[in-house]
Amino acid sequence: MAGLKVAADVEVEQRTPSPITGNVGVSLSRSETEPTEDLPLWTLIRNSTEALGFNNYLKFIDQLFCDAPVAVPDFERQRFAAKGAMYNNLKGRRLLPFNDADSYRVLKAATEAFVMVNCGILSLPLAFNPAEDAAYLDRRDIPNGADLAQVLASDYLEVVDGSTLTLPYLAVIRRKLPDIPIHLGHKDADADLCFGIIQERLANPCLLELIWSYWQEEGMLVQTMNAITQRFQNLRAPGIGPDPLSNTEIDMLRPLNNLLWGYTQDEQHRLSVVRRNYEYDHHYGIRLDGRAVRQFRPADSRSKFLEAFHHLLRLLTAFYRQDDDTTVKADAFPVLNALKEVHLILSQGAHNQFGDLPSTARIEMLMQQWLLARPEFREFLPTRVMVAYPEPWMDRVDAMKKLQNWTDTSVVHFRSLALFGEQLLLSIRYGNWSDVYESTQAFNWARFWRPQAQGYIHAYRAATGVDLSVDGADPAADSTLPSVLLRQRLTQQHQRA
């Protein structure tokens, strides 16, 4: 066997090892998502509902009647002109058959103008605030691929009847009625008497949810004003013992005196608690509890809404837990299916008084909040100065609840339920969820509305005692009416007293 062997000397240079210092960090990032075409709709809903808030309403009233300088978003400042024009149009037509009620009458016209301009999310200028909107999406880890206004116009809104731009959900409804013409409106804007679909409600729908009014009423806003107007008319409060408002004597030199006169005279033209209660049940299957609404016989009720909505909130809690875990890809399909279910139930109640009663209730309750925020009430309702409330009317309601021995749950929680509940339900009602099969939209929806969803869950626990964030469904708790839970907590409160 042949072989070959080679030998040679090799010199190896030995280098001194270089030490490595410092920390080597390894991090995991959250699951990536992609922008969807409905991001502009959610942004408009969030901005418009916040623009409808009391603090913004107060600024509008101060600017309109007192020429006070106000700080508001750019789109809202541009809308002041439209609100002023609508107010000037309304104040000559909204007349009251009472003497010496002009202060209240013009307040009512201004409030209607404020609500009607701000509730239309497609009103120009659109409720976009580019810098703040981009920062909000960035905090939610949702990529913002393009200008939201451009995406809305070119990718999201649909054209119906050749030229009318509308939301995809409303476009589906329009296609169900191909034989009915579009009614463009009479030269008199209020004279919608001709047969056809009202073009303004298709192209610029007024997005309000009656659940806002429901939670404000459960928070005792309306009851507080009722107690004040009864005392204003020298009616004694029910029950034994001294009247809690016996010292409420408002002199005629204060503007509040004449405003309460007009408000009291106009009672016959406001929605009654019975009408609101029937509509709460028609929209959401929820209702108030009390002597004024005992003979309750609804023709149609959304009996499955409460359970479906609470099921969605429980799924969101599980989704957020997965989404925060960077080793897991959160599954949004259960959220999508729950959104479809809630959307279907909500759409079944969008009939009859749906088009007008929510806006009427909003106008009336905003005026009640404005009256309660008047400085004169500091003398008659002993409030706690060191408690910071988000809106200036709220401490008056809590003070009234203390005087009357009503619930001791702060109105702060009911205000959160009203605000967050409206935002969540608007995004579900007006999104075209019945035609969505990919989970990306539900994934983005859950991230976009996370502060609102978790805020609602916390406020619901604080108000009713039911925690919607715990694992596992609780059918009994999920389907129990909030009014029943609130009554049970009030009974426990009185037993402990």
Coordinates of C-alpha atoms in Angstrom, one line a residue:
M1 CA 0.0 0.0 0.0
A2 CA 1.6 3.3 -1.2
G3 CA 1.5 6.5 1.0
L4 CA 2.7 10.1 1.0
K5 CA 3.8 12.0 4.0
V6 CA 4.7 15.7 4.2
A7 CA 6.2 17.4 7.2
A8 CA 6.8 21.1 7.8
D9 CA 7.2 23.5 10.8
V10 CA 4.4 25.9 11.3
E11 CA 4.5 29.0 13.6
V12 CA 1.2 30.0 15.2
E13 CA 0.8 33.5 16.6
Q14 CA -1.3 33.4 19.7
R15 CA -3.5 36.6 20.1
T16 CA -4.6 38.0 23.4
P17 CA -8.4 37.5 23.7
S18 CA -10.5 40.7 23.7
P19 CA -12.9 40.9 26.6
I20 CA -16.6 41.6 25.8
T21 CA -18.3 43.9 28.3
G22 CA -21.8 45.3 28.7
N23 CA -25.3 43.8 28.5
V24 CA -26.7 41.9 25.6
G25 CA -30.4 42.5 25.5
V26 CA -33.0 40.3 23.8
S27 CA -36.5 41.6 23.4
L28 CA -39.8 40.4 21.9
S29 CA -42.2 42.7 20.2
R30 CA -46.0 42.5 20.0
S31 CA -47.7 40.9 17.1
E32 CA -47.7 43.0 14.0
T33 CA -50.9 44.0 12.3
E34 CA -51.8 46.0 9.2
P35 CA -54.0 49.0 8.7
T36 CA -57.6 48.4 7.7
E37 CA -60.0 50.7 5.8
D38 CA -62.3 51.3 8.8
L39 CA -59.6 53.1 10.9
P40 CA -60.9 56.5 9.7
L41 CA -64.5 55.6 10.9
W42 CA -63.3 54.7 14.4
T43 CA -61.2 57.9 14.6
L44 CA -64.2 60.0 13.5
I45 CA -66.4 58.3 16.1
R46 CA -63.9 58.8 18.8
N47 CA -63.2 62.5 18.0
S48 CA -66.9 63.3 17.4
T49 CA -68.2 61.8 20.6
E50 CA -65.5 63.6 22.5
A51 CA -66.5 66.8 20.7
L52 CA -70.0 66.2 21.9
G53 CA -68.9 66.2 25.5
F54 CA -70.1 68.7 28.1
N55 CA -66.8 70.6 28.4
N56 CA -66.8 71.3 24.7
Y57 CA -70.5 72.2 24.9
L58 CA -69.8 74.6 27.7
K59 CA -67.1 76.3 25.6
F60 CA -69.5 76.7 22.7
I61 CA -72.2 78.3 24.9
D62 CA -69.6 80.6 26.5
Q63 CA -68.2 81.6 23.0
L64 CA -71.7 82.1 21.5
F65 CA -73.3 84.2 24.3
C66 CA -70.4 85.6 26.2
D67 CA -67.7 86.0 23.5
A68 CA -65.3 84.1 25.8
P69 CA -62.0 82.9 24.3
V70 CA -61.9 79.1 24.1
A71 CA -59.3 76.4 23.3
V72 CA -60.7 73.6 21.1
P73 CA -59.3 71.3 18.4
D74 CA -58.9 72.9 15.0
F75 CA -61.8 71.0 13.4
E76 CA -64.1 72.1 16.2
R77 CA -63.1 75.7 15.9
Q78 CA -64.0 75.6 12.2
R79 CA -67.4 74.1 13.1
F80 CA -68.2 77.1 15.4
A81 CA -69.3 79.1 12.3
A82 CA -71.7 76.3 11.2
K83 CA -73.1 76.0 14.7
G84 CA -73.6 79.7 14.9
A85 CA -75.4 79.7 11.6
M86 CA -77.7 76.9 12.6
Y87 CA -78.4 78.6 15.9
N88 CA -79.4 81.8 14.1
N89 CA -81.7 79.7 11.9
L90 CA -83.3 77.8 14.8
K91 CA -83.8 80.6 17.3
G92 CA -86.4 82.2 15.1
R93 CA -88.3 79.0 14.7
R94 CA -88.1 77.3 18.1
L95 CA -90.7 79.4 19.9
L96 CA -92.3 78.7 23.2
P97 CA -95.8 79.8 24.2
F98 CA -94.7 81.2 27.6
N99 CA -93.9 84.7 28.7
D100 CA -90.4 85.6 30.0
A101 CA -88.7 82.4 28.8
D102 CA -86.4 83.8 26.1
S103 CA -83.2 82.9 28.0
Y104 CA -84.2 79.3 28.2
R105 CA -85.5 79.4 24.6
V106 CA -82.2 80.6 23.1
L107 CA -80.3 78.1 25.2
K108 CA -82.4 75.3 23.8
A109 CA -81.8 76.4 20.2
A110 CA -78.1 76.7 20.8
T111 CA -78.0 73.2 22.3
E112 CA -79.8 71.8 19.3
A113 CA -77.4 73.5 16.9
F114 CA -74.4 72.1 18.9
V115 CA -75.7 68.5 18.8
M116 CA -76.8 68.5 15.2
V117 CA -73.5 69.8 13.9
N118 CA -71.3 67.6 16.0
C119 CA -73.2 64.3 15.7
G120 CA -72.7 64.2 11.9
I121 CA -69.4 62.5 11.6
L122 CA -69.2 63.2 7.8
S123 CA -69.9 66.9 8.3
L124 CA -67.2 69.2 7.0
P125 CA -64.7 69.9 8.3
L126 CA -64.2 66.2 9.2
A127 CA -63.3 65.5 12.8
F128 CA -59.7 64.6 12.2
N129 CA -56.8 65.9 14.3
P130 CA -53.8 64.5 12.3
A131 CA -51.1 64.8 14.9
E132 CA -53.2 63.5 17.8
D133 CA -54.8 60.8 15.7
A134 CA -51.4 59.5 14.6
A135 CA -50.2 59.5 18.2
Y136 CA -53.3 57.6 19.3
L137 CA -52.8 54.9 16.7
D138 CA -49.1 54.6 17.6
R139 CA -49.9 54.1 21.3
R140 CA -52.3 51.2 20.2
D141 CA -49.5 49.7 18.0
I142 CA -51.7 50.1 14.9
P143 CA -49.8 51.2 11.8
N144 CA -51.1 54.3 10.1
G145 CA -50.3 53.7 6.5
A146 CA -51.8 56.8 4.9
D147 CA -53.7 60.0 5.6
L148 CA -57.0 59.0 7.3
A149 CA -59.1 61.5 5.4
Q150 CA -57.7 60.2 2.1
V151 CA -58.4 56.5 3.1
L152 CA -61.9 57.5 4.1
A153 CA -62.8 59.2 0.8
S154 CA -61.0 56.8 -1.6
D155 CA -61.2 53.4 0.1
Y156 CA -63.9 53.3 2.8
L157 CA -66.9 55.3 1.8
E158 CA -69.1 53.8 -0.9
V159 CA -71.0 55.6 -3.7
V160 CA -74.7 55.0 -4.0
D161 CA -77.1 56.4 -6.6
G162 CA -74.3 57.8 -8.6
S163 CA -73.0 60.6 -6.4
T164 CA -73.9 60.0 -2.7
L165 CA -71.0 58.9 -0.5
T166 CA -72.1 56.9 2.6
L167 CA -70.9 54.3 5.1
P168 CA -70.6 50.7 3.8
Y169 CA -73.2 49.6 6.3
L170 CA -75.7 52.2 5.1
A171 CA -74.8 51.3 1.5
V172 CA -75.9 47.8 2.2
I173 CA -79.2 49.0 3.6
R174 CA -79.7 51.3 0.5
R175 CA -79.2 48.3 -1.8
K176 CA -82.1 46.5 0.0
L177 CA -84.4 49.3 -1.2
P178 CA -83.6 49.8 -4.9
D179 CA -87.1 50.8 -5.8
I180 CA -87.2 53.8 -3.4
P181 CA -85.8 57.0 -4.8
I182 CA -83.4 59.4 -3.0
H183 CA -85.2 62.5 -1.7
L184 CA -82.8 65.4 -1.9
G185 CA -84.8 67.6 0.3
H186 CA -87.1 70.6 0.0
K187 CA -85.9 74.2 -0.1
D188 CA -87.2 74.4 3.4
A189 CA -84.8 72.0 5.1
D190 CA -87.4 70.8 7.6
A191 CA -90.1 69.9 5.1
D192 CA -89.2 66.3 4.4
L193 CA -92.7 65.3 3.2
C194 CA -92.0 63.8 -0.2
F195 CA -91.7 60.0 -0.6
G196 CA -88.2 58.6 -0.7
I197 CA -85.0 58.0 1.3
I198 CA -83.8 61.2 3.0
Q199 CA -80.5 62.0 1.4
E200 CA -79.1 63.9 4.3
R201 CA -79.5 60.9 6.7
L202 CA -77.8 58.6 4.2
A203 CA -74.9 60.9 3.4
N204 CA -74.3 62.4 6.8
P205 CA -75.9 60.2 9.5
C206 CA -76.2 61.6 13.1
L207 CA -74.2 59.1 15.2
L208 CA -75.6 59.0 18.7
E209 CA -76.3 56.1 21.1
L210 CA -79.1 56.2 23.5
I211 CA -77.0 54.2 26.0
W212 CA -75.3 57.6 26.8
S213 CA -78.7 58.9 28.1
Y214 CA -79.4 55.6 29.9
W215 CA -76.3 55.7 32.0
Q216 CA -76.7 59.4 32.7
E217 CA -80.2 58.7 34.0
E218 CA -79.0 55.8 36.1
G219 CA -76.4 58.2 37.5
M220 CA -79.3 60.4 38.8
L221 CA -78.8 63.4 36.5
V222 CA -82.5 63.6 35.5
Q223 CA -83.7 62.9 39.1
T224 CA -81.5 65.7 40.4
M225 CA -83.1 68.2 38.0
N226 CA -86.6 66.9 38.9
A227 CA -85.9 67.4 42.6
I228 CA -84.7 71.0 41.9
T229 CA -87.7 71.9 39.8
Q230 CA -90.1 70.4 42.3
R231 CA -88.6 72.6 45.0
F232 CA -88.6 75.6 42.6
Q233 CA -92.4 75.1 42.4
N234 CA -92.6 74.7 46.2
L235 CA -93.5 71.0 46.1
R236 CA -92.3 69.1 49.1
A237 CA -90.1 66.1 48.6
P238 CA -91.7 62.7 49.3
G239 CA -91.1 61.0 52.6
I240 CA -91.1 62.1 56.2
G241 CA -88.9 64.6 57.9
P242 CA -87.5 68.0 56.7
D243 CA -87.3 68.7 53.0
P244 CA -83.6 68.2 52.0
L245 CA -83.9 71.2 49.7
S246 CA -85.7 73.5 52.1
N247 CA -83.1 76.2 51.8
T248 CA -83.1 76.2 48.0
E249 CA -84.4 79.8 47.5
I250 CA -83.1 81.3 44.3
D251 CA -83.5 85.0 44.1
M252 CA -84.9 86.7 41.0
L253 CA -81.7 88.7 40.4
R254 CA -79.8 85.6 39.3
P255 CA -80.0 84.4 35.7
L256 CA -80.6 80.9 37.0
N257 CA -84.0 81.9 38.3
N258 CA -85.3 82.8 34.9
L259 CA -83.7 79.8 33.3
L260 CA -85.4 77.4 35.7
W261 CA -88.7 79.2 35.1
G262 CA -88.4 78.5 31.4
Y263 CA -87.2 74.9 32.0
T264 CA -90.1 74.2 34.3
Q265 CA -92.6 75.7 31.9
D266 CA -91.3 73.6 29.1
E267 CA -91.8 70.3 30.9
Q268 CA -94.7 69.3 28.7
H269 CA -92.4 69.4 25.6
R270 CA -89.6 67.2 27.1
L271 CA -89.4 63.4 26.8
S272 CA -91.0 61.7 29.7
V273 CA -89.1 59.0 31.7
V274 CA -91.7 56.5 30.4
R275 CA -90.9 57.2 26.7
R276 CA -87.1 57.0 27.3
N277 CA -87.5 53.8 29.3
Y278 CA -89.5 52.1 26.5
E279 CA -86.8 53.1 24.0
Y280 CA -84.0 51.9 26.2
D281 CA -85.6 48.5 26.1
H282 CA -86.2 48.7 22.3
H283 CA -82.5 49.5 21.6
Y284 CA -80.7 47.4 24.2
G285 CA -83.2 45.4 26.3
I286 CA -82.4 47.4 29.4
R287 CA -84.7 49.5 31.5
L288 CA -85.0 51.7 34.5
D289 CA -86.3 50.6 37.9
G290 CA -88.7 52.7 40.0
R291 CA -92.2 53.8 40.7
A292 CA -92.6 55.9 37.5
V293 CA -92.0 52.9 35.2
R294 CA -93.7 50.0 36.9
Q295 CA -96.5 49.4 34.4
F296 CA -94.0 48.3 31.7
R297 CA -95.4 46.4 28.7
P298 CA -93.0 46.7 25.7
A299 CA -93.9 45.5 22.3
D300 CA -90.4 44.6 21.2
S301 CA -87.2 44.1 23.3
R302 CA -83.6 43.3 22.6
S303 CA -83.5 40.6 25.3
K304 CA -80.2 39.1 24.0
F305 CA -78.2 42.3 23.8
L306 CA -76.9 42.6 27.4
E307 CA -75.6 39.0 27.4
A308 CA -74.0 39.4 24.0
F309 CA -72.3 42.7 24.8
H310 CA -70.9 41.4 28.1
H311 CA -69.7 38.3 26.3
L312 CA -67.8 40.5 23.9
L313 CA -66.2 42.4 26.8
R314 CA -65.1 39.2 28.5
L315 CA -63.5 38.0 25.2
L316 CA -61.7 41.4 25.0
T317 CA -60.2 40.8 28.4
A318 CA -58.8 37.5 27.3
F319 CA -57.6 39.0 24.0
Y320 CA -55.7 41.8 25.7
R321 CA -54.0 39.3 28.0
Q322 CA -52.9 37.3 24.9
D323 CA -51.9 40.5 23.0
D324 CA -49.7 41.6 25.9
D325 CA -47.9 38.3 25.9
T326 CA -45.2 38.7 23.2
T327 CA -44.7 35.0 22.9
V328 CA -48.3 34.5 21.7
K329 CA -50.2 35.5 18.6
A330 CA -53.5 36.8 19.9
D331 CA -56.6 35.2 18.3
A332 CA -59.1 37.8 17.2
F333 CA -61.6 35.4 15.6
P334 CA -63.7 35.0 18.8
V335 CA -63.8 38.8 19.0
L336 CA -64.9 39.0 15.4
N337 CA -67.8 36.6 16.0
A338 CA -68.9 38.4 19.1
L339 CA -68.8 41.7 17.1
K340 CA -71.1 40.2 14.4
E341 CA -73.5 39.0 17.1
V342 CA -73.8 42.4 18.8
H343 CA -74.0 44.2 15.5
L344 CA -76.9 42.1 14.4
I345 CA -78.8 42.7 17.7
L346 CA -78.2 46.4 17.5
S347 CA -79.5 46.7 14.0
Q348 CA -82.7 45.0 14.9
G349 CA -83.6 47.9 17.2
A350 CA -82.7 50.7 14.8
H351 CA -86.3 51.5 13.8
N352 CA -89.2 53.8 14.8
Q353 CA -87.9 56.4 17.2
F354 CA -84.3 55.5 16.6
G355 CA -83.7 58.4 14.2
D356 CA -84.9 61.2 16.6
L357 CA -85.2 60.2 20.2
P358 CA -81.5 59.8 21.0
S359 CA -80.7 63.3 19.7
T360 CA -83.7 64.8 21.6
A361 CA -82.6 63.1 24.8
R362 CA -79.0 64.3 24.3
I363 CA -80.2 67.9 23.9
E364 CA -82.3 67.8 27.0
M365 CA -79.6 66.2 29.2
L366 CA -76.9 68.5 28.0
M367 CA -79.1 71.4 29.1
Q368 CA -79.7 69.8 32.5
Q369 CA -75.9 69.4 32.9
W370 CA -75.4 73.1 31.9
L371 CA -78.0 74.3 34.4
L372 CA -76.5 72.2 37.2
A373 CA -73.0 73.6 36.4
R374 CA -74.2 77.2 37.0
P375 CA -72.2 78.8 39.9
E376 CA -75.5 79.6 41.8
F377 CA -75.9 76.0 42.8
R378 CA -72.8 76.2 45.0
E379 CA -74.9 78.0 47.6
F380 CA -77.7 75.3 47.6
L381 CA -75.9 72.0 47.1
P382 CA -73.0 71.5 49.5
T383 CA -70.2 70.0 47.3
R384 CA -66.8 68.7 48.2
V385 CA -64.3 71.1 46.8
M386 CA -61.3 68.8 46.9
V387 CA -62.8 66.1 44.7
A388 CA -61.7 66.6 41.1
Y389 CA -64.6 65.9 38.7
P390 CA -64.0 65.8 34.9
E391 CA -67.1 68.0 34.3
P392 CA -68.4 70.9 36.5
W393 CA -72.0 69.6 36.8
M394 CA -71.0 66.3 38.4
D395 CA -70.4 67.4 42.0
R396 CA -73.9 68.8 42.1
V397 CA -75.4 65.4 41.3
D398 CA -73.3 63.6 43.9
A399 CA -74.3 66.3 46.5
M400 CA -78.0 65.8 45.7
K401 CA -77.6 62.0 46.1
K402 CA -76.1 62.6 49.5
L403 CA -78.9 64.9 50.6
Q404 CA -81.6 62.6 49.3
N405 CA -80.0 59.3 50.6
W406 CA -79.8 57.9 47.1
T407 CA -77.0 55.7 45.9
D408 CA -73.5 56.5 47.1
T409 CA -71.9 55.4 43.9
S410 CA -70.2 58.4 42.3
V411 CA -71.6 59.9 39.1
V412 CA -68.0 59.6 37.7
H413 CA -68.6 55.9 37.0
F414 CA -71.9 56.5 35.3
R415 CA -70.4 59.2 33.1
S416 CA -67.6 56.7 32.1
L417 CA -70.2 54.1 31.2
A418 CA -72.1 56.7 29.1
L419 CA -69.0 57.9 27.2
F420 CA -67.3 54.6 26.6
G421 CA -70.5 52.7 26.0
E422 CA -71.5 55.1 23.3
Q423 CA -68.1 54.9 21.5
L424 CA -68.0 51.1 21.6
L425 CA -71.6 50.7 20.4
L426 CA -71.3 53.3 17.6
S427 CA -68.3 51.5 16.2
I428 CA -70.2 48.2 16.3
R429 CA -73.5 49.5 15.0
Y430 CA -72.1 51.4 12.0
G431 CA -69.3 49.1 11.0
N432 CA -70.2 46.7 8.2
W433 CA -69.4 43.7 10.4
S434 CA -71.8 41.3 8.7
D435 CA -69.6 41.2 5.7
V436 CA -66.2 40.8 7.5
Y437 CA -64.6 37.4 7.5
E438 CA -60.9 38.2 8.2
S439 CA -59.9 38.7 11.8
T440 CA -57.6 41.6 11.1
Q441 CA -60.4 44.2 11.4
A442 CA -61.5 42.7 14.7
F443 CA -57.8 42.6 15.8
N444 CA -57.4 46.3 15.1
W445 CA -60.8 47.1 16.6
A446 CA -59.9 45.5 19.9
R447 CA -56.6 47.4 20.0
F448 CA -58.1 50.7 18.9
W449 CA -60.8 50.7 21.5
R450 CA -58.8 49.2 24.4
P451 CA -58.9 52.2 26.7
Q452 CA -62.7 52.5 26.2
A453 CA -63.4 48.8 26.7
Q454 CA -61.3 48.5 29.8
G455 CA -62.7 51.8 31.1
Y456 CA -66.2 50.5 30.6
I457 CA -65.4 47.2 32.4
H458 CA -64.0 49.1 35.4
A459 CA -66.9 51.5 35.6
Y460 CA -69.4 48.7 35.4
R461 CA -67.8 46.9 38.3
A462 CA -67.7 50.1 40.3
A463 CA -71.4 50.8 39.7
T464 CA -73.0 47.4 39.7
G465 CA -70.4 45.1 41.5
V466 CA -70.2 42.8 38.5
D467 CA -66.6 42.2 37.3
L468 CA -66.6 41.5 33.5
S469 CA -62.8 41.0 33.5
V470 CA -62.7 37.7 35.4
D471 CA -62.1 34.5 33.5
G472 CA -65.1 32.4 32.6
A473 CA -68.6 33.3 31.6
D474 CA -71.2 34.0 34.3
P475 CA -74.6 33.8 32.5
A476 CA -76.6 35.0 35.4
A477 CA -74.5 38.1 36.0
D478 CA -74.0 38.8 32.3
S479 CA -77.8 38.9 31.7
T480 CA -79.0 40.6 34.9
L481 CA -80.3 44.1 34.2
P482 CA -78.1 46.9 35.5
S483 CA -81.1 48.5 37.2
V484 CA -81.6 45.3 39.2
L485 CA -78.0 45.2 40.3
L486 CA -78.1 48.9 41.2
R487 CA -81.3 48.4 43.3
Q488 CA -79.6 45.5 45.1
R489 CA -76.6 47.6 45.9
L490 CA -78.8 50.4 47.1
T491 CA -80.6 48.0 49.4
Q492 CA -77.3 46.8 50.8
Q493 CA -76.2 50.4 51.3
H494 CA -79.3 51.2 53.4
Q495 CA -78.9 48.0 55.4
R496 CA -75.3 49.0 56.4
A497 CA -76.3 52.5 57.3

